[in-house]
mmCIF file with all atom_site columns, C-alpha atoms in Angstrom:
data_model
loop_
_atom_site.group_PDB
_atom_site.id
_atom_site.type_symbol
_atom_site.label_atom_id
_atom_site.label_alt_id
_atom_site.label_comp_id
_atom_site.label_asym_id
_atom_site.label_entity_id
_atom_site.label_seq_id
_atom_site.pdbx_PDB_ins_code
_atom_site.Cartn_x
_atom_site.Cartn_y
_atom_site.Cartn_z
_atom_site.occupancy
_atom_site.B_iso_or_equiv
_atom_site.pdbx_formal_charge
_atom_site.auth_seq_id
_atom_site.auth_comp_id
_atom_site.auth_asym_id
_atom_site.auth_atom_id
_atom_site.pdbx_PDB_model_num
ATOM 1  C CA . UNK X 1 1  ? -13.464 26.228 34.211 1.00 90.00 ? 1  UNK X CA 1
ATOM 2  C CA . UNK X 1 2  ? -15.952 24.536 36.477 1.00 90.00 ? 2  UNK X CA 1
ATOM 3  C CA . UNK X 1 3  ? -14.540 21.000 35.377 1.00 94.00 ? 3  UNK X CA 1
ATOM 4  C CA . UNK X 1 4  ? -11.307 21.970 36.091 1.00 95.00 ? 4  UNK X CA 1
ATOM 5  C CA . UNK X 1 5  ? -12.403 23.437 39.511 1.00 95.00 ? 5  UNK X CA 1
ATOM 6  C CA . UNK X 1 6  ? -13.814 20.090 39.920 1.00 96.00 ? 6  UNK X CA 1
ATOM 7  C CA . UNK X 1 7  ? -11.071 18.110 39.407 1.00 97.00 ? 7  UNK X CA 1
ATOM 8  C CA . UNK X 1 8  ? -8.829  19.581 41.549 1.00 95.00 ? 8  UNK X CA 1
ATOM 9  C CA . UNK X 1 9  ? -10.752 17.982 44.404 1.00 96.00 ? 9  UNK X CA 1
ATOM 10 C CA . UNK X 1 10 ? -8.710  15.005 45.329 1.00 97.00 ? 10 UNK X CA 1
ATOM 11 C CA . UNK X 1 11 ? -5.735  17.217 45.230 1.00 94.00 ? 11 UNK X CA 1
ATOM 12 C CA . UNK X 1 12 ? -6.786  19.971 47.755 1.00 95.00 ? 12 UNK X CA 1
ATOM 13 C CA . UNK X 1 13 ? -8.822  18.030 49.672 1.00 96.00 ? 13 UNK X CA 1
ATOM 14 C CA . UNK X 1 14 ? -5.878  15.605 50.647 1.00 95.00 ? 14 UNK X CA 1
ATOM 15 C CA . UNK X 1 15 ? -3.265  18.687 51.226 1.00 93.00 ? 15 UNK X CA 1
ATOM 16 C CA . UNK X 1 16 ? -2.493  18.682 54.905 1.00 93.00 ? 16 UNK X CA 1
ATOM 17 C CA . UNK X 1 17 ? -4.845  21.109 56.834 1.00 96.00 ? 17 UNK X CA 1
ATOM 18 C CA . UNK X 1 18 ? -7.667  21.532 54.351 1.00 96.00 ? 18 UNK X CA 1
ATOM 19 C CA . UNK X 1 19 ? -10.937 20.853 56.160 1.00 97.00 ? 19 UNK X CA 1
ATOM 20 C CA . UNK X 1 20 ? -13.227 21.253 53.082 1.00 98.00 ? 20 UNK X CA 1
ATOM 21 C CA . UNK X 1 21 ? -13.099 22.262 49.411 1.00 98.00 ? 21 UNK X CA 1
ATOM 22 C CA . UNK X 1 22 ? -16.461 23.043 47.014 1.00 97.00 ? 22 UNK X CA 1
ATOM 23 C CA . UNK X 1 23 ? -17.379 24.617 44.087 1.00 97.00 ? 23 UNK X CA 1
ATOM 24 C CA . UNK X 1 24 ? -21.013 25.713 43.649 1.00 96.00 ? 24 UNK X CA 1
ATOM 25 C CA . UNK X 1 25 ? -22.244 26.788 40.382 1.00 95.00 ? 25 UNK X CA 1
ATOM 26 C CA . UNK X 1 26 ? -25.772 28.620 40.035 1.00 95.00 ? 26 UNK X CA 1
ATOM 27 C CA . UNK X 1 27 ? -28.444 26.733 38.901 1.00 93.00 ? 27 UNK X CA 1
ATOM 28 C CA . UNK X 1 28 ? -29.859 29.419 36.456 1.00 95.00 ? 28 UNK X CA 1
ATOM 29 C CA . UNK X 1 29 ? -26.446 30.650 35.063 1.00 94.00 ? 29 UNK X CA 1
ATOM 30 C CA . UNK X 1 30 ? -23.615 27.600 34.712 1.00 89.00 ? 30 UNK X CA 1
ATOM 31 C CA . UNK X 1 31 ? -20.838 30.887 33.885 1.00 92.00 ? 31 UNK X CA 1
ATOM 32 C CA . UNK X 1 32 ? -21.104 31.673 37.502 1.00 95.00 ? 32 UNK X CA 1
ATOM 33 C CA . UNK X 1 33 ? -19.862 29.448 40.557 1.00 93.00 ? 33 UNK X CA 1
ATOM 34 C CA . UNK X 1 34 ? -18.030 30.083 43.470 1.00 96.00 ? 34 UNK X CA 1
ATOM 35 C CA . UNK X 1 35 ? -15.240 28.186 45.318 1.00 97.00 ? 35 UNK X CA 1
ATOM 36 C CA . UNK X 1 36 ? -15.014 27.458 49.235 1.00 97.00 ? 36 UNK X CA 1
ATOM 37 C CA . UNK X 1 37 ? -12.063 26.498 50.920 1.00 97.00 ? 37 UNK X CA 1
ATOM 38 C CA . UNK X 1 38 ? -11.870 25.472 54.814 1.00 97.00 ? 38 UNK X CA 1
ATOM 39 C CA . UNK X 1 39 ? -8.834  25.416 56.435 1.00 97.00 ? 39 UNK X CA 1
ATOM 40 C CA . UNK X 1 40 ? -6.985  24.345 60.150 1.00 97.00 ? 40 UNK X CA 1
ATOM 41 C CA . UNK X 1 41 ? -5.210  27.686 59.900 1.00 96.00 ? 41 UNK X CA 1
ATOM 42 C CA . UNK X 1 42 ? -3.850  30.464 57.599 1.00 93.00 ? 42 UNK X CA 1
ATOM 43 C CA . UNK X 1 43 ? -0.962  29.077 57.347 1.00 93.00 ? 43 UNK X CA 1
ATOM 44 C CA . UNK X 1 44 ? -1.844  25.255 56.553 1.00 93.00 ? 44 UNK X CA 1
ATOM 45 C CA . UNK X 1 45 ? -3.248  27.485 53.517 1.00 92.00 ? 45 UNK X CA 1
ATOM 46 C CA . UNK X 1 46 ? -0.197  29.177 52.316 1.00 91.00 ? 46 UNK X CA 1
ATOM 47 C CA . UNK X 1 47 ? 2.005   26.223 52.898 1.00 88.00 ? 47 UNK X CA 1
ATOM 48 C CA . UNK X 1 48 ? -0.837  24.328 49.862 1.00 86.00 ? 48 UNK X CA 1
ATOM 49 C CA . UNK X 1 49 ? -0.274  27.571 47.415 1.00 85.00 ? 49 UNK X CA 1
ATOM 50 C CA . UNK X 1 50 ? 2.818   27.561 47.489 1.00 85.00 ? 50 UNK X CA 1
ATOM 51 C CA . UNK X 1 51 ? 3.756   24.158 46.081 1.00 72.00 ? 51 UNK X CA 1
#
């Protein structure tokens, strides 16, 4: 899951509006990570999920 996090990257990242994307994974247990998204606005956001 956290490779396919991963590569989704260059995808997100270039989506109009999307100021940052990252996906942290704990040092001491690689099953859990989190994902951050930054965006301009809310709806920059649901404009992306719904492709």
């Amino acid at each position: 899951m956290h490779q396919l996090l991963l590569s989704l990257a260059p995808y997100i990242t270039a989506s109009k509006g999307c100021l940052a994307y990252e996906v942290l994974r704990q040092q001491d247990n690689n099953d859990l990570f989190a994902v951050i998204e930054r965006w301009q606005s809310i709806e920059e956001h649901r404009l992306m999920v719904s492709l």
